[in-house]
Tab-separated table of C-alpha atoms and ligand atoms in Angstrom:
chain	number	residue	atom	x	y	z
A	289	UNK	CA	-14.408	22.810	25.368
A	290	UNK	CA	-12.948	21.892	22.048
A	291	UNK	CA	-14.756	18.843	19.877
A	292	UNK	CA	-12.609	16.464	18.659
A	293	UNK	CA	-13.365	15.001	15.283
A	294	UNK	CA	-11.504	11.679	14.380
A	295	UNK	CA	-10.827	10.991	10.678
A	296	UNK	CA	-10.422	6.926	10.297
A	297	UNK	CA	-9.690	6.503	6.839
A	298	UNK	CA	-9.676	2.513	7.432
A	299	UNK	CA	-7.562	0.929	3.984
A	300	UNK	CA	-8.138	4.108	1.971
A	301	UNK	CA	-7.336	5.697	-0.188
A	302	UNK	CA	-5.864	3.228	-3.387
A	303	UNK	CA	-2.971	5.447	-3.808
A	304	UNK	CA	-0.024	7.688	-2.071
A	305	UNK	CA	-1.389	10.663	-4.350
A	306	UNK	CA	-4.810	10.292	-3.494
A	307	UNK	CA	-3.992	10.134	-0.127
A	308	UNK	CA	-1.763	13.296	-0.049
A	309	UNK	CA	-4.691	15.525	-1.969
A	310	UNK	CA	-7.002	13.881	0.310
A	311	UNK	CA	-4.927	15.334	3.363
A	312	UNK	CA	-4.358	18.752	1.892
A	313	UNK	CA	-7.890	19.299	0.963
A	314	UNK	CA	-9.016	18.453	4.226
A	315	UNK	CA	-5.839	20.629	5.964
A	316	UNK	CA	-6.410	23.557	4.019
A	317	UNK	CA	-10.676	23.422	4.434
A	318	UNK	CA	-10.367	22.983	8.611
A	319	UNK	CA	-7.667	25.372	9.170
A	320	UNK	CA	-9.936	28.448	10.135
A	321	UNK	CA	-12.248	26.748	12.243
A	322	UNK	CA	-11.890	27.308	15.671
A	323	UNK	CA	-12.741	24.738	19.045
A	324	UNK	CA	-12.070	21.712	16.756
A	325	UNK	CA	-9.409	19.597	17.283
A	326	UNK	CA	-9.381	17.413	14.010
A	327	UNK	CA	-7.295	13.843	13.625
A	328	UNK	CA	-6.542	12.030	10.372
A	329	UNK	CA	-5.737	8.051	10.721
A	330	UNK	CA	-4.237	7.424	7.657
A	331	UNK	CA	-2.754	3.560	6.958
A	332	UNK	CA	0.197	3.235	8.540
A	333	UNK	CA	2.621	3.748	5.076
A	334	UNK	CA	0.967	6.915	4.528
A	335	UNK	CA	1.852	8.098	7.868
A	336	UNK	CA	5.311	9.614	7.183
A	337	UNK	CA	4.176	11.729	3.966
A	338	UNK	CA	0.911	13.021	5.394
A	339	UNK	CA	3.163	13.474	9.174
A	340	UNK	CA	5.826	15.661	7.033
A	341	UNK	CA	2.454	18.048	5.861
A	342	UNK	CA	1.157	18.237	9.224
A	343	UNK	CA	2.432	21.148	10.804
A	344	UNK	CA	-0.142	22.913	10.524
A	345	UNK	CA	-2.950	21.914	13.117
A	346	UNK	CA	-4.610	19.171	11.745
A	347	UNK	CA	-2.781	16.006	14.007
A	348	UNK	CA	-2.079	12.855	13.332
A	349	UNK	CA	-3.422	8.980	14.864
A	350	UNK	CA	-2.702	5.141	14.297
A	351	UNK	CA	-5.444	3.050	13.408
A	352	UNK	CA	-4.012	0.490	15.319
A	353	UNK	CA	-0.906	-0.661	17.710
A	354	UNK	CA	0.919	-3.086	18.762
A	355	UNK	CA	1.654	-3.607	22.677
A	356	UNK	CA	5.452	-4.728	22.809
A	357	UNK	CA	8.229	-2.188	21.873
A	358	UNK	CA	10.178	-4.595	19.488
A	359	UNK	CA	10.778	-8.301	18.527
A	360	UNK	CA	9.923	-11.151	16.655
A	361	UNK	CA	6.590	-9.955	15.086
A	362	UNK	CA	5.922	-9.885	12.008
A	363	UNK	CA	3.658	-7.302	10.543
A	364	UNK	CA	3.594	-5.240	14.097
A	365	UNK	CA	3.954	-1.726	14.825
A	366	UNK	CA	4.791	-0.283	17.684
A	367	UNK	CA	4.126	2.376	20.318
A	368	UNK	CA	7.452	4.342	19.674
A	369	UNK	CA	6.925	3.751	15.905
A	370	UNK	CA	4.193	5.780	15.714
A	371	UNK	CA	5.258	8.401	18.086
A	372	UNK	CA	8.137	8.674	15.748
A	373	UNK	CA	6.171	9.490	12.633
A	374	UNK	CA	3.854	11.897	15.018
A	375	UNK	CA	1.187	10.306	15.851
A	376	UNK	CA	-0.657	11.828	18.445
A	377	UNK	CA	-3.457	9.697	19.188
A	378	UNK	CA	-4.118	5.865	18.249
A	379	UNK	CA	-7.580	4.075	17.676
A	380	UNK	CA	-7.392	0.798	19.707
A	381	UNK	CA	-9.839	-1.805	20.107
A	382	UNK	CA	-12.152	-1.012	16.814
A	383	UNK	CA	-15.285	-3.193	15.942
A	384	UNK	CA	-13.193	-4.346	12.366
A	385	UNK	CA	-10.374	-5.418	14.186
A	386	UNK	CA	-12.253	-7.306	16.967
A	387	UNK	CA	-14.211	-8.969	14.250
A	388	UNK	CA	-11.638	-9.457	11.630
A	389	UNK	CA	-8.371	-9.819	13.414
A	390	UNK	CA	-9.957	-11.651	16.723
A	391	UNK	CA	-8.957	-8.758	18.960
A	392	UNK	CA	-10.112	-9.572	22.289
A	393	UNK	CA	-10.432	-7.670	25.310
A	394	UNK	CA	-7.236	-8.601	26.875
A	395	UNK	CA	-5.300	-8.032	23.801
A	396	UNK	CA	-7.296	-4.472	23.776
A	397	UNK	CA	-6.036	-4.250	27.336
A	398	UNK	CA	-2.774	-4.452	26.489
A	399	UNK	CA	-2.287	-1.997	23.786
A	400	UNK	CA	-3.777	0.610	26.306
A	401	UNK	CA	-1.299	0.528	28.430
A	402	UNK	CA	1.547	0.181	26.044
A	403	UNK	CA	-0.352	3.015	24.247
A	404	UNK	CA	-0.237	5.812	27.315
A	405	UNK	CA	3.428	4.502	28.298
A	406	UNK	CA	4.638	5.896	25.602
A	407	UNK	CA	2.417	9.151	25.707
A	408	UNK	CA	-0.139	8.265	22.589
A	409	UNK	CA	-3.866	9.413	23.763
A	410	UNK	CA	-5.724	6.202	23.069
A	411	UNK	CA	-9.050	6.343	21.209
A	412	UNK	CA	-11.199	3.240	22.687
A	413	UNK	CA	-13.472	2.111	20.604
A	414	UNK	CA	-16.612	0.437	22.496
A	415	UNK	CA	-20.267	-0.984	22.566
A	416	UNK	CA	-21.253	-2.139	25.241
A	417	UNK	CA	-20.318	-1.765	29.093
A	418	UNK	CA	-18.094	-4.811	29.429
A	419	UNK	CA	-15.917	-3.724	26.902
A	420	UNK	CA	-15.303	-0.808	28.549
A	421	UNK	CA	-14.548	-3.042	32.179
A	422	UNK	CA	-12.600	-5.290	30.629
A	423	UNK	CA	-10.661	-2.877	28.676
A	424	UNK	CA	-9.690	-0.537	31.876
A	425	UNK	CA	-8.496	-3.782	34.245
A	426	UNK	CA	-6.086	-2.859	36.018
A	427	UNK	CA	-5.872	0.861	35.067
A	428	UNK	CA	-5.071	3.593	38.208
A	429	UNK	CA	-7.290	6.848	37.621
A	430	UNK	CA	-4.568	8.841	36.263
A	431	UNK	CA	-4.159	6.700	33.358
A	432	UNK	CA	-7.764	6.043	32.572
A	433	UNK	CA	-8.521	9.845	32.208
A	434	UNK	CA	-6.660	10.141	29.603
A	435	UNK	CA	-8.343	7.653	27.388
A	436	UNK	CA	-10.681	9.035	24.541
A	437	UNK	CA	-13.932	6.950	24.170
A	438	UNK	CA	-15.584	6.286	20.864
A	439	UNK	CA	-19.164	4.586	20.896
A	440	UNK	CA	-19.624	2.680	17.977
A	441	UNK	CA	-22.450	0.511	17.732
A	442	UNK	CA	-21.372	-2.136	15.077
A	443	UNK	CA	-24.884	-1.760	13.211
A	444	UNK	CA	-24.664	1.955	12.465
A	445	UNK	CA	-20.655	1.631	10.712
A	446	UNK	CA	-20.595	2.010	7.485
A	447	UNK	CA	-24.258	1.138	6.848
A	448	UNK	CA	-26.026	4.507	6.550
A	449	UNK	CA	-28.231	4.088	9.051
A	450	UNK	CA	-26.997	5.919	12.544
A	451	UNK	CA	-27.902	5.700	15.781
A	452	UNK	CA	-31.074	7.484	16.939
A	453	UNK	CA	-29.790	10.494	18.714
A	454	UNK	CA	-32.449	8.796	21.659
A	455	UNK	CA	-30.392	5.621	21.859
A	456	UNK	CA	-27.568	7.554	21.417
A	457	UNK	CA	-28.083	10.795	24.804
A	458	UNK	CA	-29.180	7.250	26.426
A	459	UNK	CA	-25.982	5.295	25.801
A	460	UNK	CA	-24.472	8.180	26.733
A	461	UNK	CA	-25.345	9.016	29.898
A	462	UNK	CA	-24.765	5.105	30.659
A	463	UNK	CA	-21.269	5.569	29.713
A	464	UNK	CA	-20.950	8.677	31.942
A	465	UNK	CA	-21.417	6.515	35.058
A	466	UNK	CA	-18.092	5.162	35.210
A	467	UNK	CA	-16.303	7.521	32.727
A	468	UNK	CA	-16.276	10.999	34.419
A	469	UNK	CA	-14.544	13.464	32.664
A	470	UNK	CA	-13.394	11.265	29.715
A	471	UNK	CA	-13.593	12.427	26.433
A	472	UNK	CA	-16.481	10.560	24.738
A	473	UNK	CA	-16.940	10.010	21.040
A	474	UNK	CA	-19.664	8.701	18.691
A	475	UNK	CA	-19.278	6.816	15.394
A	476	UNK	CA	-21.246	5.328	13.175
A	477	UNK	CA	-22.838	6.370	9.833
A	478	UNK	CA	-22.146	9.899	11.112
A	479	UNK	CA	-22.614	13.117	8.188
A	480	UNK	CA	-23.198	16.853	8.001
A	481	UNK	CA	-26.771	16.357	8.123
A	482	UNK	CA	-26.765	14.767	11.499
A	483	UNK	CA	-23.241	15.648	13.477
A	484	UNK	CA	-24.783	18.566	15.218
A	485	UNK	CA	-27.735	16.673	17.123
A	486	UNK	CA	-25.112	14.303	18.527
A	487	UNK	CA	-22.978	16.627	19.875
A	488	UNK	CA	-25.660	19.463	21.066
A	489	UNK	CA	-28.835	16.994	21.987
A	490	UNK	CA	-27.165	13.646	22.695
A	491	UNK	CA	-23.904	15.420	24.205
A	492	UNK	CA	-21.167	14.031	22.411
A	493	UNK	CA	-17.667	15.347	22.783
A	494	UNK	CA	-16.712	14.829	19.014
A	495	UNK	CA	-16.638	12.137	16.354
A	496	UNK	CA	-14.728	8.532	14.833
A	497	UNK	CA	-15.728	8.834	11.610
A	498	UNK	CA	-15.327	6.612	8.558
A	499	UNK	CA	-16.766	6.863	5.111
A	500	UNK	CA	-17.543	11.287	5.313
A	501	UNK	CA	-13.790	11.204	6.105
A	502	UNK	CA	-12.613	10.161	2.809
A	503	UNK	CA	-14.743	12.768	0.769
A	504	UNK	CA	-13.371	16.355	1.800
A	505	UNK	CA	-16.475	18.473	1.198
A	506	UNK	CA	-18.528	16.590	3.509
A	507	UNK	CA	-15.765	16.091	6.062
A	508	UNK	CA	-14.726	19.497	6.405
A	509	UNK	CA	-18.689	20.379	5.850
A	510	UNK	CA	-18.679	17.967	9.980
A	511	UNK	CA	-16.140	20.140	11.398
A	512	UNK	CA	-17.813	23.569	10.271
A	513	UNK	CA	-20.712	22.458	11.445
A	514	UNK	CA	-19.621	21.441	14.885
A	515	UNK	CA	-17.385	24.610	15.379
A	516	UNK	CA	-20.331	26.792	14.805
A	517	UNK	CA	-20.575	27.560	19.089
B	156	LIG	P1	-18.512	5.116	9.326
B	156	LIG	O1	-17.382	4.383	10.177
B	156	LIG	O2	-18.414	6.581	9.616
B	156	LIG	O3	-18.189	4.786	7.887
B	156	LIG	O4	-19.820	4.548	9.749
B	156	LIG	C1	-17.136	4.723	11.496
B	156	LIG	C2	-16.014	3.906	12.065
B	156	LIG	O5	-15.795	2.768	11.657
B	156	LIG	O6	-15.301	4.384	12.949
C-alpha cells in the first residue's frame, strides 16, 4: 500500500518565489520514488501557481475550508474553491486552528461533510478519542472511510521533540478500534532520522508534516526513506 506523506507548509514561505522553488525542488527530488503519494498544502494564494506546476505527481491540499459553498463571509474559502485550483485533499480540524481560530468540534464537523460533498479527501487532524467521535457525528460508513487521519499530539508540533514510537504503535492501535481501514497519519516533530520507525514499528500509513516540509533536502530525504519497501 502506498504511504502518503502530507506537506503542511502552515504561513510559509515569505514570498511567491520562494514558494515556487520550494515546490519545484521538492517536485523534481520525489518524482522517482515509487509507493509514495506526496501532498503539498501551500497557503491558499499560492495555490493557483504551485496547482499550474503540478502535473506531474506531486498533488495538491487546503490547509483549511470553509463549510458553506458561498455568501456573506468574509475571509472564507470554499469547498468548490479549492477543487477549482486542484486541490485534492484538505487538512481540517488542525491543533493551530482549534487553538488559534476557536475551531470546535462541531465547526470541524461541518467542514467534513462539506469537504467529501464536494469530493476533497479530508485530512482529520486529531488527539484524542473524542475528537475523533465528535468529529464523525452523524457520518454513514461510506463517508467516514474516506477520511484520512492525522495524529498529532499538540506537544510534539513544531517542538523537536516527537512522540515515542511506544506512545505512538499504542495510540495507534487505540485509533484502529473504531477506524478500520482508514488511512492513519502521524505528525509531530517528524524528520529523516525518525520517519521510518513510525511507519514500520508503530504502523503508520504516512505523515502531516510541518517544519522538514519547508527545507527540500530533508523533505524529499522523508519520502526516500519511506519508499525504500
Ligand atoms: P511539525 O508540524 O512537523 O513542524 O511538528 C506538524 C504539523 O503541524 O502538522
Amino acid at each position: 500500500m502506498k504511504s502518503l506523506i502530507v506537506a503542511n507548509w502552515k504561513c510559509n514561505p515569505t514570498s511567491l518565489a520562494e514558494a515556487k522553488r520550494l515546490f519545484n525542488s521538492v517536485e523534481k527530488g520525489v518524482k522517482d520514488f515509487k509507493n509514495v503519494e506526496v501532498v503539498i498544502c501551500p497557503p491558499f494564494p499560492y495555490l493557483p501557481m504551485v496547482g499550474m506546476a503540478s502535473r506531474s505527481g506531486v498533488k495538491l491540499g487546503g490547509q483549511d475550508v470553509f463549510w458553506e459553498e458561498k455568501g456573506a463571509f468574509t475571509g472564507e474559502v470554499s469547498p468548490k474553491m479549492l477543487k477549482d485550483f486542484e486541490c485534492k485533499y484538505v487538512i481540517i480540524g488542525h491543533s493551530e486552528r482549534r487553538r488559534n481560530f476557536k475551531e470546535t468540534d462541531e465547526m470541524v464537523n461541518k467542514k467534513l461533510k462539506a469537504a467529501l460533498k464536494i469530493g476533497l479527501r479530508p485530512i482529520l487532524c486529531i488527539e484524542k478519542m473524542s475528537q475523533i467521535k465528535k468529529g464523525i457525528k452523524g457520518f454513514i460508513k461510506k463517508d467516514f472511510k474516506k477520511i484520512v487521519f492525522a495524529y498529532e499530539p499538540v506537544w510534539a508540533i513544531g517542538t523537536g521533540k516527537p512522540c515515542s514510537i511506544e506512545k505512538a504503535k499504542k495510540m495507534n492501535s487505540l485509533f484502529r478500534k473504531i477506524m478500520n481501514k482508514n488511512v492513519l497519519l502521524y505528525g509531530g516533530s517528524v524528520n529523516s532520522q525518525n520517519a521510518r520507525d513510525f511507519i514500520k514499528k508503530a504502523k503508520f500509513q504516512g505523515f502531516l508534516i510541518g517544519g522538514a516540509s519547508l527545507n527540500p533536502q530533508e523533505f524529499i530525504k522523508i519520502v526516500k526513506n519511506i519508499s525504500k519497501d
